[in-house]
Coordinates of C-alpha atoms and ligand atoms in Angstrom, one line a residue:
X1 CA 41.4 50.5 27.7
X2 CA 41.3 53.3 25.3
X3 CA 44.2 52.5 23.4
X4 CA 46.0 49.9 22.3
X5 CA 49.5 49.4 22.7
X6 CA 51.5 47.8 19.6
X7 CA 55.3 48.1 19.0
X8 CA 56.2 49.0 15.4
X9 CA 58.9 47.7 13.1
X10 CA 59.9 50.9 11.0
X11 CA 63.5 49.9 10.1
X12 CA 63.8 51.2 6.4
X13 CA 60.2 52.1 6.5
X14 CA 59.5 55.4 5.3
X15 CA 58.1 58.0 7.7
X16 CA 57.3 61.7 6.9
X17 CA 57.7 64.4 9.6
X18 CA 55.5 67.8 8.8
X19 CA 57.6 70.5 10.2
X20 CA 61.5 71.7 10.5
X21 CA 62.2 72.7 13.9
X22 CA 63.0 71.5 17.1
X23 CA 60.1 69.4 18.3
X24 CA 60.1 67.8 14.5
X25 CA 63.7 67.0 15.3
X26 CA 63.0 65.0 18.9
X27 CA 60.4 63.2 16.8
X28 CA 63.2 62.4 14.3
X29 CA 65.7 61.5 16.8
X30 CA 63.2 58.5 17.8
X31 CA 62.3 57.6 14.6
X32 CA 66.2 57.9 13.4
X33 CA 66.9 54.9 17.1
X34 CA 64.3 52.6 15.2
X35 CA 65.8 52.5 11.5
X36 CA 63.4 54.7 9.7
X37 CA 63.8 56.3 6.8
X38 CA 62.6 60.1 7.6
X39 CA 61.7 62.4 5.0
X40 CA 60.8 65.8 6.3
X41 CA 58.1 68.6 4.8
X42 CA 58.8 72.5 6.0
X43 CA 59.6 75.6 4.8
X44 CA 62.9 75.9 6.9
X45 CA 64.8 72.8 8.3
X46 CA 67.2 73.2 11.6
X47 CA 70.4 72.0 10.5
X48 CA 70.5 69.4 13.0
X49 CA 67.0 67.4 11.8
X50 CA 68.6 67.7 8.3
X51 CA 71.8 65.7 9.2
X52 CA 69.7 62.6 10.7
X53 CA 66.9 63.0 7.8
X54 CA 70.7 62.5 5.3
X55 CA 71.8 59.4 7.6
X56 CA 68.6 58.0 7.4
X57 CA 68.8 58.1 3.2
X58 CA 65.3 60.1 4.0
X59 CA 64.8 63.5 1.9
X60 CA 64.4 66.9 3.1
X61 CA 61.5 68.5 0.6
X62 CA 61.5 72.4 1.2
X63 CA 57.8 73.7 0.4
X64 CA 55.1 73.5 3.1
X65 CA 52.5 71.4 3.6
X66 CA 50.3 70.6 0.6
X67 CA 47.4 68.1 0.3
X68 CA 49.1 67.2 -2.9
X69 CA 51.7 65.1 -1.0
X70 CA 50.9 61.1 -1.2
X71 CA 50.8 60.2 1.9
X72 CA 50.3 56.8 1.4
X73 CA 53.8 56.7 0.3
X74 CA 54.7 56.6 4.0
X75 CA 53.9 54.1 6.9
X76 CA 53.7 57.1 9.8
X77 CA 53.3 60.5 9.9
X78 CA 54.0 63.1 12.5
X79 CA 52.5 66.3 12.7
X80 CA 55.3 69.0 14.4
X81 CA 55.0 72.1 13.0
X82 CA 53.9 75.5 15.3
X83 CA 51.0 76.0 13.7
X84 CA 47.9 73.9 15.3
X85 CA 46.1 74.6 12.1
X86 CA 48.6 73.0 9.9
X87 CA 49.0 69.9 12.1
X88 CA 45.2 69.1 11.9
X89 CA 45.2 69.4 8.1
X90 CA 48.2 67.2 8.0
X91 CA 46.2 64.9 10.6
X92 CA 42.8 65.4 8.5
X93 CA 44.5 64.4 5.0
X94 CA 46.0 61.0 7.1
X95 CA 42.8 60.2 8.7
X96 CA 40.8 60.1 5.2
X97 CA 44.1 57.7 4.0
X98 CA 44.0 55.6 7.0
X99 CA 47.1 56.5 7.5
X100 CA 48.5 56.5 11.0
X101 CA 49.3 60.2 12.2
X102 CA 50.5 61.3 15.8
X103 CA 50.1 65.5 16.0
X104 CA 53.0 66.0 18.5
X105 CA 50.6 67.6 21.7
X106 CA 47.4 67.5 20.8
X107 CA 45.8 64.4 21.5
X108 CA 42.2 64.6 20.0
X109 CA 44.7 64.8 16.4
X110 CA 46.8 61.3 17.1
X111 CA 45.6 58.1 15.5
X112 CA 48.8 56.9 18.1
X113 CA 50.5 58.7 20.9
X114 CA 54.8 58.4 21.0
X115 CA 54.7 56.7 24.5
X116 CA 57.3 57.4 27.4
X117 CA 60.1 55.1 26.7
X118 CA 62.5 52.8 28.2
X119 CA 65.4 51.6 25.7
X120 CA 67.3 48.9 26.7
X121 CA 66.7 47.0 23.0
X122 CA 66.0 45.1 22.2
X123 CA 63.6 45.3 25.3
X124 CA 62.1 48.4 25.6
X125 CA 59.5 49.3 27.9
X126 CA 56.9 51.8 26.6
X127 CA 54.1 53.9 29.3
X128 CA 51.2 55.9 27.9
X129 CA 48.7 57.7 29.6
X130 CA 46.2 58.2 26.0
X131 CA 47.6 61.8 25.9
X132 CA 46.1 62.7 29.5
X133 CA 49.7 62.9 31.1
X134 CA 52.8 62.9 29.9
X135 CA 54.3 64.1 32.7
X136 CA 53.0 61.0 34.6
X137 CA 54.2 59.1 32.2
X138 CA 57.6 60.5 32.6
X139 CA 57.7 59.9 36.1
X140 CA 57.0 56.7 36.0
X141 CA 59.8 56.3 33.9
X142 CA 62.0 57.6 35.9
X143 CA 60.9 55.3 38.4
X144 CA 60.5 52.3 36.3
X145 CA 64.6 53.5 34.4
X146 CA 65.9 53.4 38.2
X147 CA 64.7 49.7 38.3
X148 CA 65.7 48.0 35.5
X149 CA 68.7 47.1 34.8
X150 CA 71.2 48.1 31.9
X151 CA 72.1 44.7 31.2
X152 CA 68.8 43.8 30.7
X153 CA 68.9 44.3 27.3
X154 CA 71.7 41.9 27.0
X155 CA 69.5 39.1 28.9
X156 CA 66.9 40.2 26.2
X157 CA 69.5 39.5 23.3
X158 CA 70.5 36.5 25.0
X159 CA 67.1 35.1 25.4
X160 CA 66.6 35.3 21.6
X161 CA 69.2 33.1 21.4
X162 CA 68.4 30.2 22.9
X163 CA 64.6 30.8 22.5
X164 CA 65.2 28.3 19.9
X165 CA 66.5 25.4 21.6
X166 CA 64.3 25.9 24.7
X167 CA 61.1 25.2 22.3
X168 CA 62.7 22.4 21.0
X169 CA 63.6 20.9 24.3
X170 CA 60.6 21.8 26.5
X171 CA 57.7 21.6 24.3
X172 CA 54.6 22.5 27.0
X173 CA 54.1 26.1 26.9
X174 CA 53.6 26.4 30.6
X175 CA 56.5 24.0 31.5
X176 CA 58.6 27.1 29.3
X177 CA 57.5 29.2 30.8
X178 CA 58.8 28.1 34.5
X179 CA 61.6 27.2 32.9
X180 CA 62.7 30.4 31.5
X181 CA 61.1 32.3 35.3
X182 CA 63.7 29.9 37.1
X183 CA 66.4 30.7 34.8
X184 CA 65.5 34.7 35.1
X185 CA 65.4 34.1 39.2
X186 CA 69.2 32.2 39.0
X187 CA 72.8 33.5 38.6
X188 CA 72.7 32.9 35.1
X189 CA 71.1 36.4 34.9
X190 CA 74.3 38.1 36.6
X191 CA 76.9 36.3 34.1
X192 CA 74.9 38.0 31.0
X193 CA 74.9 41.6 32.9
X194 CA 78.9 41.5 33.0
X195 CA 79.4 40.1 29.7
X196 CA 80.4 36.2 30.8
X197 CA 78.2 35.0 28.1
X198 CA 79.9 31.7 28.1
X199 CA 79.3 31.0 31.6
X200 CA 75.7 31.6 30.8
X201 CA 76.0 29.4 28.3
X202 CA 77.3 26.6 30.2
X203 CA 74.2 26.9 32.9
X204 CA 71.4 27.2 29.9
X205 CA 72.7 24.1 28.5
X206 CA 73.3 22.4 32.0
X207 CA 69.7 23.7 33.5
X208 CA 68.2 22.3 30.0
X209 CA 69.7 18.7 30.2
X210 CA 68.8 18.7 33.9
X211 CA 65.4 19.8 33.4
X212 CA 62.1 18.0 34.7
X213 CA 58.3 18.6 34.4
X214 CA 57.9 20.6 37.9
X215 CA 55.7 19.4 40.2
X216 CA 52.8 21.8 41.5
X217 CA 52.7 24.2 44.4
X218 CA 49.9 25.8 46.0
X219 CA 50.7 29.1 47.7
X220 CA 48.0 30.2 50.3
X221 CA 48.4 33.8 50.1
X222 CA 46.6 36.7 52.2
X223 CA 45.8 39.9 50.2
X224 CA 45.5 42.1 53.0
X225 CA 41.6 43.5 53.5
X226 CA 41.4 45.9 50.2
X227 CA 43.6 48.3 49.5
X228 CA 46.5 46.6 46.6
X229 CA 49.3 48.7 48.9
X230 CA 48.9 46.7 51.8
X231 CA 49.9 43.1 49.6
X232 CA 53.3 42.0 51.3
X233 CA 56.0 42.1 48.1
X234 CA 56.1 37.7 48.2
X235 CA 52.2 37.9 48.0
X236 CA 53.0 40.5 44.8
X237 CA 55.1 38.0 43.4
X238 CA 53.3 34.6 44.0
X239 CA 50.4 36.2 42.6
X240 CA 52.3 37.5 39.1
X241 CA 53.7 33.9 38.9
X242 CA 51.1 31.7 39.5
X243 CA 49.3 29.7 36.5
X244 CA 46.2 29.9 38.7
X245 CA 44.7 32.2 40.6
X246 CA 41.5 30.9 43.1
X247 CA 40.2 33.4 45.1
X248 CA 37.1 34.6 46.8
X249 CA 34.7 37.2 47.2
X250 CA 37.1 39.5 50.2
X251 CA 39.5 40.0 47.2
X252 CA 39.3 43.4 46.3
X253 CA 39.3 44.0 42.0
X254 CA 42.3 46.1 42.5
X255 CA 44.5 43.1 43.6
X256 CA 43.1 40.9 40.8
X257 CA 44.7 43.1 38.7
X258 CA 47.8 42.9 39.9
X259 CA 48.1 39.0 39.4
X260 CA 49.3 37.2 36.5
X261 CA 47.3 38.8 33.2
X262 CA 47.4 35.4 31.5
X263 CA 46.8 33.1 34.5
X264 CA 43.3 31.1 35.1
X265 CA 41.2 33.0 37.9
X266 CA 38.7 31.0 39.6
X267 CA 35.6 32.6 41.8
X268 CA 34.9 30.7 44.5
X269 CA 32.3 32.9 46.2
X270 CA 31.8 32.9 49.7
X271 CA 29.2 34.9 50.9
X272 CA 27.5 34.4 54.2
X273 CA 25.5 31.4 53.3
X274 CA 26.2 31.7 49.7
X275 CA 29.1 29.3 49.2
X276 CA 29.5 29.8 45.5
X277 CA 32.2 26.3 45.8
X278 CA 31.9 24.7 48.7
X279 CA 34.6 24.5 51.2
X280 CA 35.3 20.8 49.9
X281 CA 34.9 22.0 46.7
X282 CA 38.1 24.2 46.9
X283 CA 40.5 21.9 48.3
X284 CA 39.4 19.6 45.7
X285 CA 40.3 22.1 42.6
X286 CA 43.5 23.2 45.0
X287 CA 44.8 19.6 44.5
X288 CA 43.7 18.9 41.2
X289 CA 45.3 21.6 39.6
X290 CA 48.4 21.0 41.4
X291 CA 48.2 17.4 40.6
X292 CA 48.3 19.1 37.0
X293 CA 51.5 20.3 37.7
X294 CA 50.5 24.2 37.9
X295 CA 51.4 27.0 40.4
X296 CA 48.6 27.6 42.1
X297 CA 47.5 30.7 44.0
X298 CA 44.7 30.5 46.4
X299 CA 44.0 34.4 47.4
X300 CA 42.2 35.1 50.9
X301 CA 41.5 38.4 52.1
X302 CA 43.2 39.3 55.1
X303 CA 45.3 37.0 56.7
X304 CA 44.6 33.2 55.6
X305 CA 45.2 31.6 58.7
X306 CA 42.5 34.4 60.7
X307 CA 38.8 33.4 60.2
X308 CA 40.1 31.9 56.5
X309 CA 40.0 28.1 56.8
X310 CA 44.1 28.3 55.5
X311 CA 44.7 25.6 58.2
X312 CA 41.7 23.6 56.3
X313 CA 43.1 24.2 52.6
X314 CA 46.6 22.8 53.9
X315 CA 45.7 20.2 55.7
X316 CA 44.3 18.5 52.5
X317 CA 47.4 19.6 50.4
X318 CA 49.7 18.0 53.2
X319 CA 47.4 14.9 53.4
X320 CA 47.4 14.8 48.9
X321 CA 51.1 15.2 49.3
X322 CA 51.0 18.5 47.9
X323 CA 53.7 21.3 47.9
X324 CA 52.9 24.3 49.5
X325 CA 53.8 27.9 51.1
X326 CA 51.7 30.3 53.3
X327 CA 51.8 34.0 53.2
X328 CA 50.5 36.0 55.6
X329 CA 48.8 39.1 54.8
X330 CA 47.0 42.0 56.7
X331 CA 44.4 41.0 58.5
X332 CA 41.3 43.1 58.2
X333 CA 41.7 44.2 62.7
X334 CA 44.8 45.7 61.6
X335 CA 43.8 47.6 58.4
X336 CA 40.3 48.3 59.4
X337 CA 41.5 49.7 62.2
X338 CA 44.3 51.7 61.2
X339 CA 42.6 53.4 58.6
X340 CA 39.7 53.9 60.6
X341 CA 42.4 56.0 63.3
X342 CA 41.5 53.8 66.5
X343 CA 44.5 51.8 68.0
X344 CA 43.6 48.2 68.8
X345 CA 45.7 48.6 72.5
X346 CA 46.7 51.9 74.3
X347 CA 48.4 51.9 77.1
X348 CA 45.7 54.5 79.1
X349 CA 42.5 51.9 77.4
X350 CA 43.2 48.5 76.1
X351 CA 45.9 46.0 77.0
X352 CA 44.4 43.2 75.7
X353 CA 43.1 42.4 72.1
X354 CA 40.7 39.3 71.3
X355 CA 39.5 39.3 67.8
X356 CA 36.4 36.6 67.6
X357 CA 33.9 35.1 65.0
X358 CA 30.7 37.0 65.6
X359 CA 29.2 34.0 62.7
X360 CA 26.5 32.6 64.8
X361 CA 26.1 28.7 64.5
X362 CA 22.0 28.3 63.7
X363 CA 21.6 32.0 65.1
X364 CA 22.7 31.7 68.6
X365 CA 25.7 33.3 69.6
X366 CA 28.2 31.0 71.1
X367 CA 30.5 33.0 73.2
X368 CA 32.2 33.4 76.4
X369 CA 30.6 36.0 77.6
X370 CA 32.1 36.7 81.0
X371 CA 35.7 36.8 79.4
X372 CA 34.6 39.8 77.2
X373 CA 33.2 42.1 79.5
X374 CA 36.4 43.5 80.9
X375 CA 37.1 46.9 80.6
X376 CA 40.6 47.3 79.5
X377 CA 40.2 45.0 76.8
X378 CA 39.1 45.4 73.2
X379 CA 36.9 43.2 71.2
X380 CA 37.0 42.6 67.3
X381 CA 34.0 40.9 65.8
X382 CA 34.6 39.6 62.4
X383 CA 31.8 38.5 60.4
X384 CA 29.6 40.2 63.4
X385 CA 27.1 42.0 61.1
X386 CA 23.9 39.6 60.6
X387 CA 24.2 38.9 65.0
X388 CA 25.0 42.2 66.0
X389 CA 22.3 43.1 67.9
X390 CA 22.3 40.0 69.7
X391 CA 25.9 40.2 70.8
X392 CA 25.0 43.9 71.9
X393 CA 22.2 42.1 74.0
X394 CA 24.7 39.5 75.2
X395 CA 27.6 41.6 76.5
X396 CA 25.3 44.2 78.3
X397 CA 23.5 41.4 80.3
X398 CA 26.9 39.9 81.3
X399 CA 27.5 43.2 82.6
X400 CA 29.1 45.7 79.6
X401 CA 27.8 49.1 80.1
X402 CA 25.6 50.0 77.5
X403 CA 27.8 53.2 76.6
X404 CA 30.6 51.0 75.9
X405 CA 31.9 52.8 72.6
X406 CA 31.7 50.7 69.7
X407 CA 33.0 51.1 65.6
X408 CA 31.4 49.4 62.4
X409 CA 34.0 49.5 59.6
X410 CA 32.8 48.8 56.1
X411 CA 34.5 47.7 53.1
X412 CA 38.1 48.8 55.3
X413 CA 40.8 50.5 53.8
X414 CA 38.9 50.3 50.4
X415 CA 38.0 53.5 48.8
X416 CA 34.4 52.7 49.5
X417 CA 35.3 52.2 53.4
X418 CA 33.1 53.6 55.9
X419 CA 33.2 54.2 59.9
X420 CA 30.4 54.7 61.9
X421 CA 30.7 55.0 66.1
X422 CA 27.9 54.4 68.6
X423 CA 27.6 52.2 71.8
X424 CA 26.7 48.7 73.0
X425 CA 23.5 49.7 72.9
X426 CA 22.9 51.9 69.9
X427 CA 24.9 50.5 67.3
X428 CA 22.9 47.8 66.1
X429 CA 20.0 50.6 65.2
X430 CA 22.7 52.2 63.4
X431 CA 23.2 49.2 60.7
X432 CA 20.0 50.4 58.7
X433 CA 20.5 54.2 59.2
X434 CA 23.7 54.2 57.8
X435 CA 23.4 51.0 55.1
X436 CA 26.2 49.3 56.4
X437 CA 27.1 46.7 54.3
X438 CA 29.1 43.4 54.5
X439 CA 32.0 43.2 54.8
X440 CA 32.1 45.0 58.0
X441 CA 34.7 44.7 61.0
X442 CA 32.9 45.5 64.8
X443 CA 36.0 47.0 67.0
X444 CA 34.1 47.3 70.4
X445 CA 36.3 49.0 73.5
X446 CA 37.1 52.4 74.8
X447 CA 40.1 53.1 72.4
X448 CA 36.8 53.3 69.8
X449 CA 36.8 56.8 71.1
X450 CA 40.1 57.5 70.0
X451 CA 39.5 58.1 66.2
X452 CA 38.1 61.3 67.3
X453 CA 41.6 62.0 67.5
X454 CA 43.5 59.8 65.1
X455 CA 40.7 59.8 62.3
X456 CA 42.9 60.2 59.2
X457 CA 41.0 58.7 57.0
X458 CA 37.0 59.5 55.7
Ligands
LIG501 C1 35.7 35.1 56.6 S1 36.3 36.4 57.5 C2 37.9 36.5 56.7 C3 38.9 37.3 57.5 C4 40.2 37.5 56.8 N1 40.8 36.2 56.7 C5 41.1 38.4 57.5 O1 42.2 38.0 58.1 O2 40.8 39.6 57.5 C6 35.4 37.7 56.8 C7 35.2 38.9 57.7 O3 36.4 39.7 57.8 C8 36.0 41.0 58.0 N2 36.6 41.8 56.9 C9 37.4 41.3 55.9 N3 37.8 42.3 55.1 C10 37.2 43.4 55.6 C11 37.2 44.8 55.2 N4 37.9 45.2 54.1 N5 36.5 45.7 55.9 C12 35.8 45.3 56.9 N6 35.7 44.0 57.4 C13 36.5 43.1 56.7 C14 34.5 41.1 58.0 O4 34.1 41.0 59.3 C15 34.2 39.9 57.3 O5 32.9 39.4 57.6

């Protein structure tokens, strides 16, 4: 993070704005919406920059710029003249006063940026790109305007309120917290948006005699095989409410990100043969912490209940008694395979699908062969990378022709993903030439040759 947001209190705090025209006066216009008093430094001053600088009881000096001017008088300055030159002096005099100084468009001359903004006081939603974008910024907040509601600064203002009381009442942090998520997620919210403040009233009070220490959840959640846009919206939301987050080595860094900032995240590993917690181990912490009372997210990639152990995990939560929900999520034969342009059934090449563990128990594959040699059926391996060349082996002397097509996909629908095609009896060689690394998804079938085709994707 190059810079680091903080929201200011400038209400009759003086500020000084370098210049007299128009973008001085946009600059003025936000200062003027958080109280400050705004004194103003130019030559010429448009008359419309002088009316806020008199409502703010700022003064208008007319002279321009001098180094004589005692900038420490003020809390902020901005630089908005037209002249470049002027607005680095202006920025060069604040820097050696450790003053903070924003030169309106030119980043390398800002101590702080003016962030894209959001008003809906007293929440207000600020989006900076560190001077990279501020068109970016502006789209997203257009985006971000269309999606919060008005009335939220009401709920805001209403929050304040009885911020109070709740402490007093509910004195856990994290027990607050839930408390004030539930209230937020219940009608109450609607009655503040149309003014019936004392209906909200009424259910604050109610939902605060009524309330109990919750009991803890665990919410088995699949995050899809990589890529954050593929997260179902409930996994999105599980994930941003949890307490906890325990997840393993499938989950991409990007989805991390997009749970709870605040919440504890767990590694529990899970390489082949490298169980950082052993399977035990997890639905041991999965219990505990909901013993504890916590919402607890256990994040799988893909799909939990697909070559996860999510049947596992909740079978000890239902036999501790433990709350739970499961989420499905993406399993990496659908997103491998759609970003890697080869349909999993066709109606001309596959009308079957079996998707099969390829993990071989002490080395020796342990499949039915016969079943898989059919020719209008497709085959996904997971976990098929370390026994590939024996299941290669296998499948051609149960009678697969060796120029059965065949695709590796590694680190799917990632940016790092990576497709390579061969055949039954070539691909294993291929591993090595290629560095294919885990985790890697074997689709083997004739609708392989398809993604010359449908390739869409690198
Ligand atoms: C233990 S299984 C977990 C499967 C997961 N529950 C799912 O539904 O995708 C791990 C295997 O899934 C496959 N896999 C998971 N994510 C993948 C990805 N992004 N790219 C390629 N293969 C992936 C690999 O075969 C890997 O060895």
């Amino acid at each position: 993070m190059d810079i680091f947001p903080i929201s200011l209190k400038l209400q009759q705090q003086p500020c000084l704005i370098v210049g007299g025209g128009h973008i001085a006066y946009r600059k003025a216009v936000l200062l003027a919406k958080a109280g400050a008093v705004i004194h103003v430094i130019a030559p010429e001053i448009e008359s419309n920059l002088l009316e806020i600088v008199e409502s703010s009881q700022g003064q208008y000096v007319q002279a321009p710029f001098s180094l004589d001017i005692q900038l420490r008088n003020y809390r902020l300055v901005i630089a908005a003249t037209n002249d470049k030159a002027v607005n680095i002096q202006v920025f060069e005099a604040c820097e050696a006063e450790k003053i903070l100084v924003n030169s309106v468009d030119d980043p390398p001359h800002c101590r702080f940026m003016v962030p894209a903004i959001i008003d809906r006081s007293p929440l207000v939603v600020s989006i900076a790109t560190n001077g990279t974008s501020p068109v970016l910024s502006r789209q997203i907040r257009t985006q971000l305007e269309a999606t919060i509601p008005h009335g939220m600064g009401k709920l805001a203002d209403f929050s304040g309120q009885w911020r109070a009381s709740v402490k007093a009442k509910i004195i856990n942090p994290d027990e607050r917290r839930i408390f004030w998520e539930d209230l937020y997620a219940s009608p109450l919210k609607e009655h503040v948006f149309n003014d019936n403040i004392a209906e909200a009233n009424r259910l604050i009070e109610q939902a605060l005699l009524e309330w109990k220490t919750p009991k803890g959840e665990v919410y088995l959640v699949g995050a899809g095989p990589g890529d954050p846009e593929l997260l179902t919206l409930k996994a999105l939301r599980l994930m941003q409410q949890a307490d906890v987050i325990i997840y393993d080595r499938l989950v991409s860094p990007a989805i991390l990100e997009l749970c709870r900032r605040d919440a504890d995240k767990i590694y529990v590993g899970k390489a082949r043969s490298n169980h950082s917690v052993p399977q035990e181990g997890i639905n041991a912490l999965l219990v505990e912490y909901a013993a504890q009372g916590k919402r607890v997210c256990r994040l799988k990639g893909g799909d939990p209940f697909i070559f996860g152990r999510g049947g596992e995990e909740i079978q000890e939560l239902f036999a501790a008694g433990v709350a739970f929900q499961v989420v499905p999520g993406i399993t990496a034969a659908s997103g491998c395979s759609a970003y890697a342009g080869i349909p999993l059934t066709h109606r001309d090449y596959a009308q079957s699908v079996r998707f099969l563990t390829g993990h071989l128990k002490e080395g020796s594959p342990e499949l039915p062969w016969k079943e898989l040699v059919y020719e209008n059926q497709t085959l996904v391996l997971y976990m098929g990378l370390v026994g590939l060349e024996k299941i290669c082996a296998q499948l051609i002397a149960h009678g697969q022709r060796p120029n059965m097509p065949v695709a590796l996909i590694s680190k799917g629908t990632t940016p790092e993903q990576k497709v390579v095609v061969g055949t039954l009896a070539d691909i294993a060689s291929k591993v090595s030439e290629y560095q294919i690394q885990a985790p890697t998804l074997t689709i083997i079938g004739e609708v392989v040759s398809l993604r010359e085709q449908l390739q869409w994707q690198g």
